[in-house]
Coordinates of C-alpha atoms in Angstrom, one line a residue:
M1 CA 74.0 92.1 112.4
A2 CA 75.5 88.8 113.2
A3 CA 76.3 88.7 109.4
L4 CA 78.2 92.3 110.0
R5 CA 80.0 91.3 113.0
V6 CA 81.3 87.9 111.3
L7 CA 82.4 90.8 108.6
I8 CA 84.1 93.1 110.7
L9 CA 86.1 90.1 112.7
G10 CA 89.2 90.1 110.4
L11 CA 90.0 94.0 110.1
F12 CA 92.0 94.6 113.0
S13 CA 93.7 91.1 113.9
G14 CA 96.9 89.7 112.4
W15 CA 99.4 91.0 114.9
A16 CA 102.6 88.8 115.9
A17 CA 101.7 86.0 118.3
G18 CA 104.1 85.4 121.2
Y19 CA 106.0 81.7 121.5
K20 CA 108.2 80.2 123.9
Q21 CA 111.2 78.2 122.7
G22 CA 110.3 74.9 121.8
D23 CA 106.5 75.8 121.1
N24 CA 105.0 74.5 117.7
V25 CA 104.8 77.2 114.9
T26 CA 102.1 76.1 112.9
L27 CA 103.1 76.3 108.8
Y28 CA 100.0 76.1 106.6
V29 CA 100.0 75.6 103.0
N30 CA 97.8 77.9 101.1
K31 CA 97.7 78.0 97.5
V32 CA 99.6 77.6 93.9
G33 CA 99.2 79.1 90.5
P34 CA 101.2 80.5 87.7
Y35 CA 103.2 83.3 88.4
H36 CA 102.1 85.5 85.5
N37 CA 98.4 85.0 86.6
P38 CA 97.9 86.2 90.2
Q39 CA 94.2 85.5 90.3
E40 CA 94.7 82.1 88.7
T41 CA 95.0 80.1 92.2
Y42 CA 94.4 76.6 93.2
H43 CA 94.8 74.6 96.5
Y44 CA 98.0 73.6 97.1
Y45 CA 96.9 70.1 97.8
T46 CA 95.6 69.6 94.2
L47 CA 99.2 68.9 93.3
P48 CA 100.9 65.6 94.0
V49 CA 102.7 66.7 97.1
C50 CA 103.1 65.6 101.0
R51 CA 99.8 66.0 102.5
P52 CA 98.3 64.6 105.9
E53 CA 96.0 62.0 105.7
K54 CA 93.3 64.1 106.9
V55 CA 93.4 67.8 106.0
H56 CA 92.6 70.2 108.5
H57 CA 91.9 73.5 107.3
K58 CA 92.1 76.7 109.0
S59 CA 89.2 79.3 109.9
L60 CA 89.7 82.2 107.4
S61 CA 87.9 85.6 107.6
L62 CA 85.9 87.0 104.7
G63 CA 88.7 89.0 103.3
E64 CA 90.9 86.1 103.4
V65 CA 88.4 83.9 101.4
L66 CA 87.8 86.8 98.7
D67 CA 91.5 86.9 98.1
G68 CA 91.7 83.3 97.6
D69 CA 93.2 81.7 100.4
R70 CA 92.4 78.2 101.5
M71 CA 95.1 77.4 104.2
A72 CA 95.4 74.1 105.5
E73 CA 97.6 72.5 108.2
S74 CA 101.0 71.0 106.6
L75 CA 103.2 67.9 107.4
Y76 CA 106.0 70.7 108.4
H77 CA 106.9 70.4 112.1
I78 CA 108.8 74.1 113.1
R79 CA 109.5 74.3 116.6
F80 CA 110.3 78.1 117.7
R81 CA 114.1 78.7 118.0
E82 CA 114.9 75.0 117.1
N83 CA 116.8 74.4 114.0
V84 CA 116.4 71.3 111.9
E85 CA 118.7 70.0 109.2
R86 CA 117.5 67.7 106.5
K87 CA 114.3 66.3 108.1
S88 CA 112.4 63.8 105.9
L89 CA 108.8 65.1 105.4
C90 CA 107.3 62.2 103.5
K91 CA 108.0 59.8 100.8
L92 CA 105.7 59.9 97.6
T93 CA 105.6 57.5 94.8
L94 CA 104.0 59.4 91.7
S95 CA 102.3 57.7 88.9
E96 CA 103.3 58.6 85.2
K97 CA 99.9 60.9 85.5
Q98 CA 101.2 62.7 88.5
V99 CA 104.5 63.4 87.1
D100 CA 103.0 65.1 84.0
E101 CA 100.7 67.3 86.2
L102 CA 104.1 68.3 88.1
R103 CA 105.9 68.8 84.9
E104 CA 102.9 70.9 83.5
A105 CA 103.0 73.0 86.9
I106 CA 106.7 73.8 86.7
E107 CA 106.5 74.8 82.7
E108 CA 103.9 77.2 83.6
L109 CA 106.2 78.7 86.4
Y110 CA 103.8 77.6 89.5
Y111 CA 104.7 79.2 92.5
F112 CA 103.4 78.3 96.1
E113 CA 102.3 80.0 99.0
F114 CA 102.7 79.1 102.6
V115 CA 101.8 81.0 105.7
L116 CA 103.6 81.2 109.0
D117 CA 102.2 83.4 112.0
D118 CA 100.3 85.3 109.1
I119 CA 103.8 86.0 107.2
P120 CA 103.1 84.6 103.5
I121 CA 106.3 82.5 102.2
W122 CA 106.6 82.1 98.7
G123 CA 108.7 79.7 96.4
F124 CA 108.3 77.8 93.1
V125 CA 107.2 74.4 92.8
G126 CA 110.1 73.6 90.6
Y127 CA 112.8 74.6 88.1
I128 CA 113.0 75.0 84.2
E129 CA 115.6 75.7 81.9
E130 CA 116.0 76.2 78.3
S131 CA 119.3 76.4 76.5
G132 CA 120.7 75.7 73.4
F133 CA 119.4 76.2 69.6
L134 CA 120.7 73.2 67.9
P135 CA 120.0 70.8 69.9
H136 CA 117.5 72.5 71.9
S137 CA 117.6 71.8 75.5
H138 CA 114.5 71.6 77.7
K139 CA 114.9 70.7 81.4
V140 CA 112.4 70.8 84.0
G141 CA 113.0 70.0 87.5
L142 CA 111.4 69.4 90.9
W143 CA 112.4 71.0 94.3
T144 CA 112.6 68.2 96.8
H145 CA 114.3 70.0 99.5
L146 CA 113.3 73.5 100.9
D147 CA 115.3 75.6 103.4
F148 CA 113.3 77.8 105.7
N149 CA 114.8 80.8 107.0
I150 CA 112.8 82.5 110.2
E151 CA 113.8 85.6 111.8
Y152 CA 112.7 86.0 115.3
N153 CA 112.9 88.7 118.1
G154 CA 112.3 87.8 121.7
D155 CA 109.1 85.7 121.6
S156 CA 107.7 86.8 118.2
V157 CA 108.4 85.7 114.6
I158 CA 109.5 88.8 112.4
F159 CA 110.0 87.2 108.9
A160 CA 110.3 84.0 107.1
N161 CA 111.2 82.9 103.7
V162 CA 112.3 79.8 101.9
S163 CA 115.4 79.1 99.6
V164 CA 116.5 76.6 97.3
K165 CA 120.0 78.2 97.0
D166 CA 122.2 75.2 97.9
V167 CA 119.9 72.7 96.4
K168 CA 119.8 71.2 93.2
P169 CA 116.5 70.2 91.5
F170 CA 116.2 66.6 90.2
P171 CA 115.2 66.7 86.3
L172 CA 111.7 65.3 85.7
E173 CA 112.4 64.0 82.4
E174 CA 109.9 62.3 80.0
G175 CA 110.0 58.6 80.3
A176 CA 112.2 56.3 82.4
G177 CA 115.2 57.5 84.1
A178 CA 117.8 56.7 86.9
A179 CA 117.2 57.1 90.7
V180 CA 119.2 60.4 91.6
G181 CA 119.1 62.8 94.6
G182 CA 116.2 61.5 96.5
V183 CA 114.1 60.3 93.3
G184 CA 113.8 56.8 92.2
V185 CA 112.6 55.6 89.0
G186 CA 110.8 52.2 88.1
G187 CA 107.8 50.4 87.1
G188 CA 106.4 53.7 85.2
S189 CA 106.8 55.5 88.7
L190 CA 108.6 57.7 90.7
T191 CA 109.4 57.5 94.5
V192 CA 110.2 61.1 95.7
T193 CA 111.7 61.8 99.0
H194 CA 110.7 65.4 100.2
T195 CA 112.9 66.7 102.9
Y196 CA 113.4 70.4 104.7
S197 CA 115.4 72.3 106.9
V198 CA 114.7 74.9 109.3
R199 CA 117.2 77.8 110.4
W200 CA 116.2 80.6 113.0
Y201 CA 118.2 83.9 112.9
E202 CA 117.8 86.6 115.5
S203 CA 116.4 90.1 114.5
N204 CA 116.7 93.4 116.1
L205 CA 113.2 94.8 114.3
P206 CA 110.5 94.9 116.9
S207 CA 107.4 92.9 116.0
S208 CA 105.4 96.2 115.8
R209 CA 107.3 96.9 112.6
R210 CA 107.7 93.3 111.0
G211 CA 105.3 94.6 108.2
E212 CA 108.4 96.7 106.9
R213 CA 110.5 93.6 106.4
L214 CA 107.9 91.9 104.5
R215 CA 107.7 95.1 102.2
D216 CA 111.5 94.8 101.6
Y217 CA 111.2 91.0 100.5
S218 CA 111.6 91.0 97.1
F219 CA 110.3 87.3 95.7
F220 CA 107.9 89.2 93.1
P221 CA 109.5 92.1 91.3
K222 CA 109.1 95.7 92.8
T223 CA 107.8 98.3 91.0
L224 CA 106.1 100.6 93.4
E225 CA 108.2 103.6 94.3
I226 CA 107.5 107.1 95.4
H227 CA 106.7 109.0 91.8
W228 CA 106.9 112.5 92.8
L229 CA 107.2 113.2 88.7
S230 CA 103.8 111.9 88.3
I231 CA 102.4 114.0 91.0
I232 CA 103.9 117.0 90.0
N233 CA 102.8 116.5 86.6
S234 CA 99.1 116.0 88.1
L235 CA 99.4 119.0 90.3
V236 CA 100.4 121.2 87.2
L237 CA 97.4 120.1 85.3
V238 CA 95.1 121.1 87.9
V239 CA 96.8 124.5 88.6
L240 CA 96.4 124.9 84.9
L241 CA 92.6 123.9 84.9
L242 CA 91.4 125.9 87.9
G243 CA 93.1 128.8 86.4
F244 CA 91.2 128.3 83.2
V245 CA 88.0 128.0 85.2
I246 CA 88.6 130.7 88.0
I247 CA 90.5 133.5 85.6
I248 CA 89.4 133.0 82.2
L249 CA 85.9 131.5 82.8
M250 CA 84.9 134.2 85.3
R251 CA 86.6 136.8 83.0
V252 CA 83.9 135.8 80.4
L253 CA 81.1 135.7 83.1
K254 CA 82.1 138.9 84.3
N255 CA 81.4 140.5 80.9
D256 CA 78.4 138.2 80.5
F257 CA 77.1 139.8 83.7
A258 CA 78.1 143.9 82.5
R259 CA 76.0 143.1 79.2
Y260 CA 73.0 141.2 80.6
N261 CA 72.4 143.7 83.6
V262 CA 72.5 146.9 81.3
E263 CA 68.9 147.1 82.0
E264 CA 68.0 148.7 85.2
E265 CA 64.4 147.7 84.8
G266 CA 62.3 144.5 83.7
G267 CA 61.2 141.5 85.0
C268 CA 62.7 138.1 84.7
D269 CA 60.2 137.2 81.8
D270 CA 61.7 140.3 80.0
L271 CA 65.3 139.5 80.0
D272 CA 65.3 137.4 76.7
Q273 CA 64.3 140.3 74.4
G274 CA 66.7 140.8 71.7
D275 CA 69.6 138.7 73.6
N276 CA 71.4 135.5 73.0
G277 CA 73.6 133.3 75.0
W278 CA 73.1 131.5 78.6
K279 CA 70.9 134.4 79.5
I280 CA 68.1 133.5 77.0
I281 CA 67.4 130.1 78.5
H282 CA 66.7 131.3 82.2
T283 CA 63.1 130.0 81.8
D284 CA 64.4 126.5 80.8
V285 CA 67.6 125.7 82.4
F286 CA 65.8 124.6 85.6
R287 CA 63.4 122.4 83.5
F288 CA 63.6 118.9 85.0
P289 CA 65.1 116.1 82.7
P290 CA 63.9 112.9 81.6
F291 CA 64.6 109.7 83.4
K292 CA 64.7 111.5 86.6
S293 CA 64.8 108.4 88.9
L294 CA 67.6 107.1 87.0
L295 CA 69.6 110.3 87.6
C296 CA 68.9 110.5 91.1
A297 CA 70.1 106.8 91.7
V298 CA 73.3 107.7 89.7
L299 CA 73.8 110.7 92.1
G300 CA 73.0 108.4 95.3
V301 CA 75.1 105.5 94.3
G302 CA 78.0 107.9 93.2
A303 CA 78.0 109.7 96.6
Q304 CA 78.1 106.6 98.1
F305 CA 81.3 105.5 96.4
L306 CA 82.7 108.9 97.1
T307 CA 82.1 108.3 101.0
L308 CA 83.2 104.7 100.7
A309 CA 86.5 105.4 98.7
T310 CA 87.3 108.4 101.2
A311 CA 86.8 106.3 104.1
I312 CA 88.9 103.3 103.1
I313 CA 91.8 105.7 102.1
V314 CA 91.5 107.6 105.5
M315 CA 91.5 104.1 107.2
A316 CA 94.7 103.1 105.3
L317 CA 96.4 106.3 106.4
L318 CA 95.6 105.7 109.8
G319 CA 97.4 102.2 109.8
M320 CA 94.1 100.1 110.3
F321 CA 95.2 97.6 107.7
N322 CA 97.7 95.1 108.6
V323 CA 100.0 94.0 105.9
H324 CA 100.2 90.6 107.3
R325 CA 96.3 90.0 107.4
H326 CA 95.4 89.0 104.0
G327 CA 92.4 90.6 102.5
A328 CA 91.6 93.3 105.4
I329 CA 91.0 95.8 102.4
N330 CA 88.4 93.3 101.3
S331 CA 86.6 93.0 104.3
A332 CA 86.5 96.7 105.0
A333 CA 85.3 97.5 101.5
I334 CA 82.2 95.0 102.2
V335 CA 81.5 96.5 105.7
L336 CA 81.7 100.1 104.4
Y337 CA 79.7 99.3 101.2
A338 CA 77.0 97.9 103.3
L339 CA 76.9 100.9 105.9
T340 CA 77.0 103.5 103.4
S341 CA 74.3 102.4 101.8
C342 CA 72.2 104.8 103.9
V343 CA 74.0 107.5 101.8
S344 CA 73.1 106.5 98.3
G345 CA 69.3 105.9 99.8
Y346 CA 69.2 109.5 101.2
V347 CA 70.9 111.6 98.5
S348 CA 68.8 109.8 95.7
C349 CA 65.4 110.0 97.1
S350 CA 66.1 113.4 98.8
F351 CA 67.1 115.0 95.3
Y352 CA 64.2 112.9 93.4
T353 CA 61.9 114.8 96.0
Q354 CA 63.1 118.2 95.2
I355 CA 62.7 117.7 91.3
N356 CA 59.0 116.4 91.9
G357 CA 59.5 112.7 91.6
Q358 CA 56.3 110.8 92.4
R359 CA 57.6 107.0 92.6
W360 CA 59.7 107.2 95.4
V361 CA 59.7 103.7 96.4
W362 CA 61.0 102.7 92.8
N363 CA 63.4 105.1 92.9
I364 CA 64.7 103.2 96.3
I365 CA 64.9 100.1 94.3
L366 CA 66.6 101.3 91.6
T367 CA 69.2 103.1 93.7
S368 CA 69.8 99.7 95.8
S369 CA 70.4 97.5 92.6
L370 CA 71.7 100.1 90.1
F371 CA 75.4 98.7 91.2
S372 CA 74.6 95.3 93.2
A373 CA 72.7 93.8 90.1
P374 CA 75.9 94.5 87.4
L375 CA 78.3 93.2 90.4
F376 CA 75.9 89.9 90.9
L377 CA 75.8 89.1 87.3
T378 CA 79.4 90.1 87.0
W379 CA 80.7 88.1 89.7
S380 CA 78.1 84.9 88.5
V381 CA 80.0 84.7 85.3
V382 CA 83.5 84.9 87.0
N383 CA 82.9 82.5 89.7
S384 CA 81.1 79.8 87.5
V385 CA 84.5 80.2 85.3
H386 CA 86.6 79.5 88.6
W387 CA 84.4 77.1 89.9
G388 CA 84.6 75.0 86.4
S389 CA 88.5 75.6 86.4
G390 CA 88.8 74.3 90.4
S391 CA 90.5 77.9 91.5
T392 CA 90.5 78.8 94.9
Q393 CA 89.2 82.0 93.7
A394 CA 85.3 80.5 93.6
L395 CA 83.4 81.3 96.8
P396 CA 82.3 78.6 98.6
A397 CA 78.3 78.5 99.4
S398 CA 78.9 79.7 103.0
T399 CA 80.6 82.9 101.8
V400 CA 78.2 83.7 99.2
L401 CA 75.3 83.4 101.9
L402 CA 77.2 85.8 104.3
L403 CA 77.6 88.4 101.5
L404 CA 73.9 88.0 100.4
G405 CA 72.6 88.3 104.2
A406 CA 75.0 91.4 104.6
W407 CA 73.1 93.0 101.4
V408 CA 69.4 91.9 102.5
L409 CA 70.0 92.5 106.0
V410 CA 72.1 95.3 106.4
G411 CA 72.7 97.4 103.0
F412 CA 69.0 97.3 101.5
P413 CA 67.3 98.2 104.8
L414 CA 70.1 100.9 105.4
T415 CA 69.0 102.1 101.8
V416 CA 65.4 102.3 102.5
I417 CA 65.8 104.1 105.8
G418 CA 68.2 106.7 103.8
G419 CA 65.6 107.1 101.3
I420 CA 62.8 107.6 104.1
V421 CA 64.9 110.1 105.7
G422 CA 65.7 111.9 102.5
K423 CA 62.3 112.4 101.4
N424 CA 61.0 113.2 104.7
R425 CA 63.9 116.3 104.7
A426 CA 64.0 117.2 101.3
G427 CA 63.4 120.9 100.8
S428 CA 62.2 122.9 97.5
F429 CA 64.5 122.8 94.6
Q430 CA 65.4 126.5 95.0
A431 CA 65.6 127.6 91.3
P432 CA 66.6 131.1 90.8
C433 CA 64.1 131.5 87.8
R434 CA 60.5 130.3 86.9
T435 CA 60.2 127.5 84.2
R436 CA 57.9 128.0 81.5
N437 CA 55.3 125.3 80.4
I438 CA 56.6 125.3 77.0
P439 CA 60.1 124.4 76.3
R440 CA 62.3 126.8 74.0
Q441 CA 63.7 125.3 70.8
I442 CA 67.0 124.4 70.9
P443 CA 69.2 126.0 67.8
P444 CA 71.5 123.7 66.0
Q445 CA 74.8 123.2 67.8
P446 CA 78.4 122.9 66.2
W447 CA 80.1 119.5 66.3
Y448 CA 82.4 120.5 68.9
K449 CA 79.3 120.8 71.3
H450 CA 77.9 117.5 70.8
A451 CA 77.8 115.1 73.6
V452 CA 80.1 112.7 72.2
V453 CA 83.2 115.7 72.1
H454 CA 82.2 116.9 75.6
M455 CA 82.4 113.1 77.0
A456 CA 85.5 112.8 75.1
I457 CA 87.1 116.1 76.7
G458 CA 85.6 115.5 79.8
G459 CA 86.7 111.8 80.4
F460 CA 90.2 112.4 78.9
L461 CA 91.6 115.1 81.1
P462 CA 90.4 113.5 84.4
F463 CA 92.2 110.5 83.2
S464 CA 95.3 111.9 82.2
A465 CA 95.6 113.3 85.8
I466 CA 95.4 109.9 87.2
S467 CA 97.0 107.9 84.1
V468 CA 100.6 107.5 85.8
E469 CA 99.0 106.5 89.3
L470 CA 96.6 104.0 87.8
Y471 CA 99.6 102.0 86.6
Y472 CA 100.5 101.6 90.2
I473 CA 97.1 100.7 91.4
F474 CA 96.7 98.0 88.6
A475 CA 100.1 96.6 89.8
T476 CA 98.5 96.3 93.3
V477 CA 95.3 94.9 92.6
W478 CA 96.4 92.6 89.7
G479 CA 99.9 92.0 90.8
R480 CA 101.4 91.1 94.2
E481 CA 102.2 94.4 95.2
H482 CA 101.6 95.8 98.7
Y483 CA 100.3 99.2 98.1
T484 CA 101.8 101.7 100.9
L485 CA 101.7 105.1 99.3
Y486 CA 98.1 106.2 100.9
G487 CA 99.2 109.7 101.2
I488 CA 100.0 110.1 97.6
L489 CA 96.7 108.2 96.6
L490 CA 94.9 110.6 98.7
C491 CA 96.5 113.4 96.7
V492 CA 95.6 112.2 93.4
F493 CA 92.3 111.3 94.8
A494 CA 91.5 115.0 95.3
I495 CA 93.4 115.9 92.0
L496 CA 90.8 113.7 90.3
L497 CA 87.7 115.1 91.7
S498 CA 89.2 118.5 91.4
V499 CA 89.7 117.9 87.4
G500 CA 86.4 116.6 87.0
A501 CA 84.5 119.4 88.8
C502 CA 86.6 122.0 86.7
I503 CA 86.0 120.5 83.5
S504 CA 82.3 119.8 84.2
V505 CA 81.6 123.4 84.9
A506 CA 83.7 124.7 82.0
L507 CA 81.5 122.1 79.4
T508 CA 78.5 123.3 81.2
Y509 CA 79.2 126.8 80.5
F510 CA 79.7 126.2 76.7
L511 CA 76.6 124.1 76.4
L512 CA 74.4 127.0 78.1
S513 CA 76.1 129.6 75.8
G514 CA 75.0 127.6 72.7
E515 CA 71.4 128.1 74.3
D516 CA 71.1 124.4 75.0
Y517 CA 69.8 123.7 78.5
R518 CA 70.0 119.9 78.5
W519 CA 72.7 120.2 81.0
W520 CA 71.4 117.7 83.6
W521 CA 72.5 114.5 81.9
R522 CA 75.5 115.7 80.1
S523 CA 76.9 117.3 83.0
V524 CA 76.8 113.4 84.3
L525 CA 77.9 111.9 81.2
S526 CA 80.8 114.3 80.2
T527 CA 83.0 113.4 83.2
G528 CA 81.5 110.0 84.0
S529 CA 83.1 109.2 80.7
T530 CA 86.3 108.8 82.5
G531 CA 85.5 105.2 83.3
L532 CA 85.4 104.3 79.5
F533 CA 89.0 105.7 79.4
I534 CA 89.9 103.3 82.5
F535 CA 88.5 100.4 80.6
V536 CA 90.5 101.2 77.6
Y537 CA 93.3 101.6 79.9
S538 CA 92.9 98.2 81.4
V539 CA 93.2 96.4 78.2
F540 CA 95.9 98.3 77.4
Y541 CA 97.4 97.1 80.6
Y542 CA 96.3 93.3 80.3
R543 CA 98.0 93.3 76.6
N544 CA 101.4 95.3 77.1
R545 CA 101.7 95.8 80.9
S546 CA 101.1 92.3 82.2
S547 CA 102.0 88.9 81.4
M548 CA 98.7 87.5 82.3
S549 CA 96.7 85.0 79.9
G550 CA 94.1 82.4 79.7
L551 CA 90.3 82.2 80.4
V552 CA 90.0 82.2 83.9
Q553 CA 92.5 85.2 84.4
G554 CA 90.9 87.2 81.4
A555 CA 87.4 86.6 82.9
E556 CA 88.6 87.9 86.6
F557 CA 90.4 90.8 84.9
F558 CA 88.2 92.1 82.4
G559 CA 84.9 91.2 84.7
Y560 CA 85.8 93.2 87.5
S561 CA 87.6 96.2 85.2
L562 CA 84.1 96.7 84.1
L563 CA 82.8 97.3 87.3
T564 CA 85.8 99.6 88.2
A565 CA 84.9 101.6 85.4
L566 CA 81.4 101.7 86.3
V567 CA 82.4 102.7 90.0
F568 CA 84.5 105.6 88.5
S569 CA 81.6 106.7 86.1
L570 CA 79.2 106.9 88.9
M571 CA 81.4 108.7 91.2
L572 CA 82.7 111.2 88.9
G573 CA 79.5 111.9 87.4
S574 CA 77.9 112.7 90.7
V575 CA 80.8 115.1 91.5
S576 CA 80.5 116.8 88.2
F577 CA 76.5 117.2 88.3
W578 CA 76.9 118.7 91.9
A579 CA 79.5 121.2 90.6
S580 CA 77.5 122.0 87.6
L581 CA 74.5 122.7 89.5
A582 CA 75.9 124.9 92.0
F583 CA 77.6 126.8 89.1
I584 CA 74.3 127.3 87.1
R585 CA 72.7 128.6 90.4
Y586 CA 75.4 131.0 91.1
I587 CA 75.2 132.8 87.3
Y588 CA 71.6 133.1 87.5
R589 CA 71.4 134.3 90.8
S590 CA 73.9 136.9 89.6
L591 CA 71.7 138.3 87.1
K592 CA 69.6 141.3 88.3
M593 CA 65.9 139.9 88.2
D594 CA 63.2 141.5 90.0

């Protein structure tokens, strides 16, 4: 429980602090990295920059650590509402190797991130200019002066940014050069003098709304806007699918019921005489599938992620995630994943008991490791790549132990408790028809009823309903956007689940009409294949919609994209299975059987 309390600490903090005039406002340096690789970040002090003799790091929340933050105190002295003009920060003597490091960082468009009162401040390390063709000119410059512009209202800091508008960068030419603008050259080294200015501006925006000011700032390109066209497109798709299922499918079922219920007499075992279609397999349709434990584990973990995703969206709609608090959603996801483990244990073990499963202990272990094992394997590979490159995305040992403790002390025990409760409260399966001992032979199926075709159809339609919104989600997760359209996200999430359920019911009916009763796993895989489409889209996004590159960013992107695809497959597979089960129970109960 101590680990859980540590996880919760960072969720509801991050509000503006109160200052008096002249109070020290601490500026933390955080990280640097290539502009086009958001997840490839390094500590700011890995560059040859001004730094104190002893570096003091800020205590961070779990979400901030997971987000790659490594805040440390800086040499900048900023006092509340006191302007400063061209104050010297430090004087550095750079070796030729350090100059090359700076040149390489500037050529890779390195940006830096500072933090002032939980407000991120971004800027570029230097300046690069390409001009001319013959002769070609390649200029690299270092920003040796920064202007801090800070807005305040009363005793609170509202917003801060850094600019180099009236500053000329000094060109870092290869080889020797002359002393210009604060940079001296001599003896194979450079002597750099860094300076800064601070200007305070009064703002009318109250501190409770300072998040709006940050969202309006445009250091990174703005791509997230209210996209009603995509929502209307998805809603039309849902209406068409619902119309297909409710009108066309129910009309077909009505004809089936009229034909199958012609006989006024006869028991359940006499219904298959001389008929064909889904009615003839009534003695096999509820035959329990192979790999029952794995199926129940998929249903349990899918229900857990369905609960977790709904809770995250609802919390965001209630404004529980402060835009100034780094990694708040990361912390919430870890806490909710641990707490919702009881849902996976309950659903999995309850259904496993209903379908006559005997190895319920193994079922609980499989349920608890179905997602956590791939997560640990993926994280191990990605974290090793980050560790080898020195990136701040590599988790420290203390954070790894904290996460492991949360799973061992909270997540796994709750899975066991949920499984025990589900096993003891499980009722009977409630099949409308009896199942014969000898399974019926399944006739040959046409190509369009094969599993691969059903997976293609069942995966593509839900994916098409969210494809536009998926771009904005990727731009948030793998970019630098602050996603604030949670109301639209909730609508799209509901659309996704509705489309998945409708498609599953339709495909299950077509499967049963061909006298194929192997619907259990088919219903999971048909809509669960949406995860494959999402992963294919992630490859497309990486190659055509982003400028990401390199081993570090690639390992992070594709590793966690695979996990995202797995989450969607589990979640949609669970929804489609329960929709198909409810549909099958309905149609077989509607037959007149004595």
